[in-house]
CSV table of C-alpha atoms and ligand atoms in Angstrom, one decimal:
chain,number,residue,atom,x,y,z
K,22,UNK,CA,19.2,-13.7,1.6
K,23,UNK,CA,17.5,-15.6,-1.2
K,24,UNK,CA,14.1,-14.1,-1.9
K,25,UNK,CA,11.4,-16.2,-3.6
K,26,UNK,CA,8.9,-14.0,-5.5
K,27,UNK,CA,5.3,-15.2,-6.3
K,28,UNK,CA,3.8,-13.1,-9.0
K,29,UNK,CA,5.9,-11.5,-11.8
K,30,UNK,CA,3.4,-8.9,-13.2
K,31,UNK,CA,3.8,-5.1,-12.9
K,32,UNK,CA,5.0,-4.8,-9.3
K,33,UNK,CA,6.5,-8.3,-9.0
K,34,UNK,CA,8.9,-7.7,-11.9
K,35,UNK,CA,9.8,-4.2,-10.5
K,36,UNK,CA,10.5,-5.7,-7.1
K,37,UNK,CA,12.7,-8.5,-8.6
K,38,UNK,CA,14.7,-5.8,-10.5
K,39,UNK,CA,15.0,-3.8,-7.3
K,40,UNK,CA,16.2,-6.9,-5.3
K,41,UNK,CA,18.7,-7.7,-8.1
K,42,UNK,CA,20.1,-4.2,-8.5
K,43,UNK,CA,19.2,-1.7,-5.7
K,44,UNK,CA,18.9,-3.7,-2.5
K,45,UNK,CA,21.9,-4.9,-0.6
K,46,UNK,CA,22.0,-8.2,1.3
K,47,UNK,CA,19.4,-10.0,-0.9
K,48,UNK,CA,18.9,-11.4,-4.3
K,49,UNK,CA,15.9,-12.9,-6.2
K,50,UNK,CA,16.5,-16.6,-5.9
K,51,UNK,CA,13.3,-18.2,-7.2
K,52,UNK,CA,10.1,-17.1,-8.9
K,53,UNK,CA,6.7,-18.4,-9.8
K,54,UNK,CA,3.9,-17.0,-11.9
K,55,UNK,CA,0.9,-18.7,-13.5
K,56,UNK,CA,2.2,-17.0,-16.7
K,57,UNK,CA,5.3,-19.2,-17.1
K,58,UNK,CA,6.6,-17.2,-20.0
K,59,UNK,CA,6.6,-14.0,-17.9
K,60,UNK,CA,8.2,-15.8,-14.9
K,61,UNK,CA,10.9,-17.4,-17.2
K,62,UNK,CA,11.8,-14.1,-18.8
K,63,UNK,CA,12.5,-12.2,-15.6
K,64,UNK,CA,14.1,-15.2,-13.9
K,65,UNK,CA,16.6,-15.5,-16.8
K,66,UNK,CA,17.3,-11.8,-16.6
K,67,UNK,CA,18.4,-12.0,-13.0
K,68,UNK,CA,19.6,-15.6,-12.7
K,69,UNK,CA,16.8,-16.9,-10.5
K,70,UNK,CA,15.2,-20.4,-10.7
K,71,UNK,CA,11.6,-20.9,-11.8
K,72,UNK,CA,9.2,-23.1,-9.8
K,73,UNK,CA,6.1,-24.9,-11.1
K,74,UNK,CA,3.8,-24.0,-8.1
K,75,UNK,CA,3.5,-21.0,-5.7
K,76,UNK,CA,3.9,-23.4,-2.8
K,77,UNK,CA,7.2,-24.8,-4.2
K,78,UNK,CA,8.6,-21.3,-3.7
K,79,UNK,CA,7.5,-21.3,0.0
K,80,UNK,CA,8.8,-24.8,0.6
K,81,UNK,CA,12.1,-24.3,-1.2
K,82,UNK,CA,14.9,-24.7,1.5
K,83,UNK,CA,17.1,-22.3,-0.5
K,84,UNK,CA,14.5,-19.5,-0.2
K,85,UNK,CA,15.0,-17.5,3.0
K,86,UNK,CA,12.0,-15.3,2.6
K,87,UNK,CA,9.0,-14.8,0.3
K,88,UNK,CA,7.7,-11.8,-1.5
K,89,UNK,CA,4.0,-12.1,-2.7
K,90,UNK,CA,3.1,-9.9,-5.7
K,91,UNK,CA,0.3,-12.1,-7.2
K,92,UNK,CA,-3.3,-10.8,-7.4
K,93,UNK,CA,-4.9,-9.8,-4.1
K,94,UNK,CA,-7.3,-12.7,-3.9
K,95,UNK,CA,-4.4,-15.2,-3.7
K,96,UNK,CA,-2.6,-13.4,-0.8
K,97,UNK,CA,-4.3,-14.7,2.3
K,98,UNK,CA,-3.8,-18.4,1.5
K,99,UNK,CA,-0.2,-17.9,0.5
K,100,UNK,CA,0.6,-15.8,3.6
K,101,UNK,CA,-1.0,-18.6,5.8
K,102,UNK,CA,1.3,-21.1,4.1
K,103,UNK,CA,4.3,-18.9,4.9
K,104,UNK,CA,3.3,-18.7,8.5
K,105,UNK,CA,2.9,-22.5,8.7
K,106,UNK,CA,6.3,-22.9,7.1
K,107,UNK,CA,7.8,-20.3,9.6
K,108,UNK,CA,9.1,-18.3,6.6
K,109,UNK,CA,9.2,-14.5,6.7
K,110,UNK,CA,7.1,-12.8,4.0
K,111,UNK,CA,6.5,-9.4,2.5
K,112,UNK,CA,2.9,-9.5,1.1
K,113,UNK,CA,1.8,-6.7,-1.3
K,114,UNK,CA,-1.4,-5.0,-0.3
K,115,UNK,CA,-4.1,-6.1,0.2
K,116,UNK,CA,-3.4,-8.7,2.9
K,117,UNK,CA,-6.7,-10.2,1.9
K,118,UNK,CA,-9.7,-9.1,-0.1
K,119,UNK,CA,-12.2,-9.5,2.8
K,120,UNK,CA,-11.7,-8.5,6.5
K,121,UNK,CA,-12.8,-12.0,7.5
K,122,UNK,CA,-10.0,-13.6,5.5
K,123,UNK,CA,-7.5,-10.9,6.8
K,124,UNK,CA,-8.6,-11.7,10.4
K,125,UNK,CA,-7.8,-15.4,9.9
K,126,UNK,CA,-4.2,-14.3,9.0
K,127,UNK,CA,-4.0,-12.1,12.1
K,128,UNK,CA,-5.2,-15.0,14.3
K,129,UNK,CA,-2.7,-17.4,12.6
K,130,UNK,CA,0.3,-15.1,13.2
K,131,UNK,CA,-0.8,-14.3,16.7
K,132,UNK,CA,-1.0,-18.0,17.5
K,133,UNK,CA,2.5,-18.5,15.9
K,134,UNK,CA,3.7,-16.0,18.5
K,135,UNK,CA,6.0,-13.8,16.5
K,136,UNK,CA,5.8,-11.5,13.5
K,137,UNK,CA,6.7,-13.0,10.2
K,138,UNK,CA,4.6,-10.9,7.8
K,139,UNK,CA,5.1,-7.4,6.6
K,140,UNK,CA,2.3,-5.8,4.4
K,141,UNK,CA,3.4,-3.6,1.4
K,142,UNK,CA,2.1,-0.2,2.5
K,143,UNK,CA,5.1,1.5,1.0
K,144,UNK,CA,4.1,5.1,1.6
K,145,UNK,CA,5.4,4.7,5.2
K,146,UNK,CA,8.9,4.6,3.6
K,147,UNK,CA,8.4,7.7,1.4
K,148,UNK,CA,10.7,10.5,2.4
K,149,UNK,CA,7.8,13.1,2.1
K,150,UNK,CA,5.4,11.1,4.4
K,151,UNK,CA,8.3,10.4,6.8
K,152,UNK,CA,8.9,14.2,7.0
K,153,UNK,CA,5.2,14.8,7.8
K,154,UNK,CA,5.2,12.2,10.5
K,155,UNK,CA,8.4,13.5,12.0
K,156,UNK,CA,7.0,17.1,12.2
K,157,UNK,CA,3.8,15.8,13.9
K,158,UNK,CA,5.7,13.6,16.3
K,159,UNK,CA,8.1,16.5,17.2
K,160,UNK,CA,5.1,18.5,18.6
K,161,UNK,CA,5.9,21.5,16.3
K,162,UNK,CA,2.3,21.9,15.1
K,163,UNK,CA,0.6,20.7,18.2
K,164,UNK,CA,-1.9,17.9,18.2
K,165,UNK,CA,-3.4,16.7,14.9
K,166,UNK,CA,-7.0,18.0,14.3
K,167,UNK,CA,-7.6,17.3,10.6
K,168,UNK,CA,-6.0,15.7,7.5
K,169,UNK,CA,-6.8,16.7,3.9
K,170,UNK,CA,-5.7,14.3,1.2
K,171,UNK,CA,-5.7,14.4,-2.6
K,172,UNK,CA,-5.1,11.2,-4.6
K,173,UNK,CA,-5.3,11.7,-8.4
K,174,UNK,CA,-4.3,9.2,-11.2
K,175,UNK,CA,-4.1,10.3,-14.8
K,176,UNK,CA,-6.3,7.4,-15.9
K,177,UNK,CA,-7.1,3.8,-15.1
K,178,UNK,CA,-7.6,0.6,-17.2
K,179,UNK,CA,-11.2,-0.2,-18.3
K,180,UNK,CA,-11.2,-3.1,-15.8
K,181,UNK,CA,-10.8,-0.6,-12.9
K,182,UNK,CA,-14.1,-0.5,-10.9
K,183,UNK,CA,-15.7,2.0,-8.4
K,184,UNK,CA,-14.9,-0.4,-5.6
K,185,UNK,CA,-11.2,-0.6,-6.6
K,186,UNK,CA,-10.9,3.2,-6.3
K,187,UNK,CA,-11.5,2.5,-2.6
K,188,UNK,CA,-9.8,-0.9,-2.1
K,189,UNK,CA,-6.7,-0.2,-4.4
K,190,UNK,CA,-6.4,3.6,-4.2
K,191,UNK,CA,-7.9,5.1,-1.1
K,192,UNK,CA,-6.5,2.1,0.9
K,193,UNK,CA,-3.2,3.9,0.8
K,194,UNK,CA,-4.7,7.0,2.5
K,195,UNK,CA,-6.4,4.7,5.0
K,196,UNK,CA,-3.1,3.2,6.0
K,197,UNK,CA,-1.3,6.6,6.0
K,198,UNK,CA,-4.0,8.0,8.3
K,199,UNK,CA,-3.6,5.1,10.8
K,200,UNK,CA,0.2,5.3,10.7
K,201,UNK,CA,0.6,9.1,10.8
K,202,UNK,CA,-1.9,9.6,13.6
K,203,UNK,CA,-1.5,6.3,15.5
K,204,UNK,CA,-5.3,6.1,15.7
K,205,UNK,CA,-7.9,3.6,14.4
K,206,UNK,CA,-10.5,4.7,11.8
K,207,UNK,CA,-14.0,4.1,13.3
K,208,UNK,CA,-16.4,5.5,10.6
K,209,UNK,CA,-16.5,6.6,7.0
K,210,UNK,CA,-18.8,8.4,4.6
K,211,UNK,CA,-18.3,8.2,0.8
K,212,UNK,CA,-19.9,10.8,-1.5
K,213,UNK,CA,-19.9,10.8,-5.2
K,214,UNK,CA,-20.9,14.2,-6.6
K,215,UNK,CA,-20.7,15.5,-10.2
K,216,UNK,CA,-18.9,12.9,-12.2
K,217,UNK,CA,-16.1,13.3,-14.7
K,218,UNK,CA,-17.2,13.1,-18.4
K,219,UNK,CA,-14.0,11.2,-19.0
K,220,UNK,CA,-14.8,8.4,-16.5
K,221,UNK,CA,-15.7,5.0,-18.0
K,222,UNK,CA,-19.4,4.1,-18.0
K,223,UNK,CA,-20.3,2.8,-14.5
K,224,UNK,CA,-17.2,4.2,-12.8
K,225,UNK,CA,-18.1,6.7,-10.1
K,226,UNK,CA,-15.3,9.3,-10.3
K,227,UNK,CA,-14.3,11.5,-8.6
K,228,UNK,CA,-15.5,10.9,-5.0
K,229,UNK,CA,-15.0,12.4,-1.5
K,230,UNK,CA,-14.2,10.0,1.3
K,231,UNK,CA,-14.5,11.2,4.9
K,232,UNK,CA,-12.8,9.1,7.6
K,233,UNK,CA,-13.3,9.6,11.3
K,234,UNK,CA,-10.7,8.3,13.8
K,235,UNK,CA,-11.2,7.1,17.4
K,236,UNK,CA,-9.7,10.4,18.6
K,237,UNK,CA,-12.1,12.5,16.6
K,238,UNK,CA,-9.7,13.5,13.8
K,239,UNK,CA,-11.5,14.1,10.5
K,240,UNK,CA,-9.8,13.1,7.3
K,241,UNK,CA,-11.0,14.0,3.8
K,242,UNK,CA,-9.7,12.2,0.7
K,243,UNK,CA,-10.4,13.4,-2.8
K,244,UNK,CA,-10.1,10.3,-5.0
K,245,UNK,CA,-10.0,11.1,-8.7
K,246,UNK,CA,-8.7,8.5,-11.1
K,247,UNK,CA,-9.3,10.3,-14.4
K,248,UNK,CA,-7.4,13.5,-13.6
K,249,UNK,CA,-5.5,13.2,-16.9
K,250,UNK,CA,-2.7,15.7,-16.1
K,251,UNK,CA,-0.5,13.3,-14.1
K,252,UNK,CA,-0.2,11.3,-10.8
K,253,UNK,CA,-0.7,13.7,-7.9
K,254,UNK,CA,-0.7,12.7,-4.3
K,255,UNK,CA,-0.7,15.4,-1.6
K,256,UNK,CA,-1.8,16.0,1.9
K,257,UNK,CA,-2.0,18.7,4.6
K,258,UNK,CA,-2.1,17.8,8.2
K,259,UNK,CA,-3.7,20.5,10.3
K,260,UNK,CA,-2.4,20.7,13.9
K,261,UNK,CA,-3.5,22.9,16.8
K,262,UNK,CA,-0.7,25.4,16.3
K,263,UNK,CA,0.4,24.9,12.6
K,264,UNK,CA,0.2,22.7,9.6
K,265,UNK,CA,2.5,20.4,7.6
K,266,UNK,CA,2.1,19.9,3.9
K,267,UNK,CA,3.2,17.1,1.6
K,268,UNK,CA,3.3,18.5,-2.0
K,269,UNK,CA,4.0,16.6,-5.1
K,270,UNK,CA,7.8,16.4,-5.2
K,271,UNK,CA,9.1,18.2,-8.2
K,272,UNK,CA,12.5,18.8,-9.9
K,273,UNK,CA,13.6,20.5,-13.0
K,274,UNK,CA,11.3,23.6,-12.8
K,275,UNK,CA,11.6,25.5,-16.1
K,276,UNK,CA,11.2,29.2,-16.1
K,277,UNK,CA,10.8,30.8,-19.6
K,278,UNK,CA,8.7,33.0,-21.7
K,279,UNK,CA,7.1,34.7,-18.7
K,280,UNK,CA,6.0,31.5,-17.1
K,281,UNK,CA,7.2,28.7,-14.8
K,282,UNK,CA,6.5,25.0,-15.3
K,283,UNK,CA,7.0,22.1,-13.0
K,284,UNK,CA,6.9,18.4,-14.2
K,285,UNK,CA,4.4,16.1,-12.5
K,286,UNK,CA,5.1,12.4,-12.1
K,287,UNK,CA,3.3,10.4,-14.8
K,288,UNK,CA,2.4,7.4,-12.5
K,289,UNK,CA,2.8,5.8,-9.1
K,290,UNK,CA,5.8,3.7,-10.1
K,291,UNK,CA,7.8,6.9,-10.6
K,292,UNK,CA,6.4,8.9,-7.7
K,293,UNK,CA,7.1,6.2,-5.2
K,294,UNK,CA,10.2,4.6,-6.7
K,295,UNK,CA,12.4,5.5,-3.8
K,296,UNK,CA,9.8,4.3,-1.3
K,297,UNK,CA,9.7,0.9,-2.9
K,298,UNK,CA,13.5,0.5,-2.6
K,299,UNK,CA,13.6,1.8,1.0
K,300,UNK,CA,10.7,-0.6,1.9
K,301,UNK,CA,12.6,-3.6,0.5
K,302,UNK,CA,15.9,-2.5,2.0
K,303,UNK,CA,14.3,-2.1,5.5
K,304,UNK,CA,12.7,-5.5,5.1
K,305,UNK,CA,15.9,-7.2,4.1
K,306,UNK,CA,17.9,-5.5,6.9
K,307,UNK,CA,15.3,-6.8,9.4
K,308,UNK,CA,15.5,-10.3,7.9
K,309,UNK,CA,19.3,-10.3,8.5
K,310,UNK,CA,18.6,-9.5,12.2
K,311,UNK,CA,15.8,-12.0,12.4
K,312,UNK,CA,13.2,-9.3,12.9
K,313,UNK,CA,10.1,-8.4,11.0
K,314,UNK,CA,8.8,-4.8,11.3
K,315,UNK,CA,6.9,-2.3,9.1
K,316,UNK,CA,3.1,-2.6,8.4
K,317,UNK,CA,1.8,-5.7,10.2
K,318,UNK,CA,-1.1,-8.1,9.4
K,319,UNK,CA,-3.1,-6.0,11.9
K,320,UNK,CA,-2.6,-3.0,9.7
K,321,UNK,CA,-3.5,-5.1,6.7
K,322,UNK,CA,-6.7,-6.3,8.5
K,323,UNK,CA,-7.7,-2.8,9.6
K,324,UNK,CA,-7.1,-1.3,6.2
K,325,UNK,CA,-9.3,-4.0,4.5
K,326,UNK,CA,-12.1,-3.5,7.2
K,327,UNK,CA,-12.1,0.3,6.6
K,328,UNK,CA,-12.1,-0.2,2.8
K,329,UNK,CA,-15.1,-2.6,3.1
K,330,UNK,CA,-17.0,0.1,5.2
K,331,UNK,CA,-16.2,2.7,2.4
K,332,UNK,CA,-17.7,0.3,-0.2
K,333,UNK,CA,-20.9,-0.1,2.0
K,334,UNK,CA,-21.2,3.6,2.7
K,335,UNK,CA,-22.8,4.9,-0.5
K,336,UNK,CA,-23.4,8.3,1.0
K,337,UNK,CA,-24.3,7.2,4.5
K,338,UNK,CA,-22.1,7.2,7.6
K,339,UNK,CA,-20.8,3.7,8.1
K,340,UNK,CA,-19.0,2.4,11.2
K,341,UNK,CA,-16.0,0.2,11.2
K,342,UNK,CA,-16.1,-2.6,13.8
K,343,UNK,CA,-12.7,-4.2,14.4
K,344,UNK,CA,-12.0,-7.3,16.3
K,345,UNK,CA,-9.9,-7.1,19.5
K,346,UNK,CA,-6.3,-6.4,18.7
K,347,UNK,CA,-4.0,-9.3,19.8
K,348,UNK,CA,-1.2,-8.3,22.1
K,349,UNK,CA,1.4,-9.0,19.4
K,350,UNK,CA,0.2,-5.8,17.6
K,351,UNK,CA,-0.4,-3.5,20.6
K,352,UNK,CA,2.6,-1.3,19.6
K,353,UNK,CA,2.2,1.6,17.2
K,354,UNK,CA,0.5,0.9,13.8
B,411,LIG,P1,-0.4,-7.9,-12.3
B,411,LIG,O1,0.4,-7.0,-13.2
B,411,LIG,O2,-1.7,-8.4,-12.8
B,411,LIG,O3,0.5,-9.1,-11.8
B,411,LIG,C1,0.1,-10.2,-11.1
B,411,LIG,C2,0.8,-11.4,-11.7
B,411,LIG,O4,0.4,-12.6,-10.9
B,411,LIG,C3,0.3,-11.7,-13.1
B,411,LIG,O5,1.5,-12.1,-13.9
B,411,LIG,C4,-0.6,-12.9,-13.0
B,411,LIG,O6,-0.7,-13.7,-14.1
B,411,LIG,C5,0.0,-13.6,-11.8
B,411,LIG,N1,-0.8,-14.5,-11.1
B,411,LIG,C6,-2.2,-14.7,-11.2
B,411,LIG,N2,-2.6,-15.7,-10.4
B,411,LIG,C7,-1.5,-16.1,-9.7
B,411,LIG,C8,-1.2,-17.1,-8.7
B,411,LIG,N3,-2.2,-17.8,-8.3
B,411,LIG,N4,0.0,-17.3,-8.3
B,411,LIG,C9,1.1,-16.5,-8.8
B,411,LIG,N5,0.9,-15.6,-9.8
B,411,LIG,C10,-0.4,-15.4,-10.2
B,411,LIG,O7,-0.8,-7.1,-10.9
B,411,LIG,P2,0.1,-6.0,-10.2
B,411,LIG,O8,-0.3,-4.7,-10.6
B,411,LIG,O9,1.6,-6.4,-10.3
B,411,LIG,O10,-0.4,-6.2,-8.7
B,411,LIG,C11,-0.1,-7.3,-7.9
B,411,LIG,C12,-0.4,-7.0,-6.4
B,411,LIG,O11,0.4,-6.0,-6.0
B,411,LIG,C13,-1.8,-6.6,-6.2
B,411,LIG,O12,-2.3,-7.2,-5.0
B,411,LIG,C14,-1.8,-5.1,-6.1
B,411,LIG,O13,-2.8,-4.6,-5.3
B,411,LIG,C15,-0.4,-4.9,-5.5
B,411,LIG,N6,0.2,-3.6,-5.9
B,411,LIG,C16,0.6,-2.8,-4.9
B,411,LIG,C17,1.1,-1.6,-5.2
B,411,LIG,C18,1.6,-0.7,-4.1
B,411,LIG,O14,1.8,0.5,-4.3
B,411,LIG,N7,2.0,-1.2,-2.9
B,411,LIG,C19,1.2,-1.1,-6.5
B,411,LIG,C20,0.7,-2.0,-7.5
B,411,LIG,C21,0.2,-3.2,-7.2
B,411,LIG,P3,-1.9,-13.5,-15.1
B,411,LIG,O15,-1.8,-12.1,-15.7
B,411,LIG,O16,-1.7,-14.5,-16.2
B,411,LIG,O17,-3.2,-13.6,-14.3
């Protein structure tokens, strides 16, 4: 499979390297980025061609499938072009920056009649989250009652806004909640309490996000993007007869001088490196069979709609009103 990659920034470059060296059955065949120098450098490193426009990648007959890793506000239009060209596409999150634009993609793919689009919610491929899901699905802890989540980043760039803590960070917990529980989120309340003295001016950090599902499960998320000590993502799912916990995976514990130290991942790239490879490998394996699975455009739409409700909340309970789910997406999220 020749993969055409649109966007060769942080994650696009990493995906190209993974396709070139860690994923079997595919290679990066063509790339495009508005930064032609950046695109040229990574293309030369992996032997891919460079196109002059994003749409040239989609229209290239030598490109079997497209990976979109450009900024979020470019995604919906590019995904629509892939659907029109009947070309499979893995689109990094978000599917779109507004729920209205995401819904247009849902309607376009539903009208097309078969799935072509996978959305890049890679936590679904993380071995730790898969273990939590498998414990819940096995019935060992009974039915899910509550989910507690922690999402901490050491720091964020000065351009990172309060809204982005919800649309770029908490959106992963939003997707994990829907996927783990197989339930939709129907309401949210976002509270900002005492703020970190280390947060940039105007950035509300940390915050507590409460999500309510259609089955009444309560989910709390601590989002704290100036935690300084490392990248730390955890959760505990509380069932009727037990709990299952996802801790920060750790190796190389050092015990010395009367103490014990465990390293913490410095960033999300390192924490989820295996999940990204497994996500791409599963996508490519599906392409070889002519099947698209994984997170769907419905999942992308629902996540954006919940993130929008989080932005509107500002301390008050805000409901999430989703459109009717087309039959193409009636199976599990
Ligand atoms: P980034 O480093 O800014 O890279 C984006 C690249 O796309 C830049 O080189 C940018 O060039 C280029 N670009 C801008 N407009 C373009 C266009 N119209 N067509 C093609 N390329 C264009 O951003 P990133 O961190 O890689 O994030 C990219 C996407 O991946 C975002 O949607 C982000 O939310 C998502 N992401 C997902 C995860 C995950 O865990 N799943 C993690 C990180 C990022 P300029 O810099 O010149 O504008």
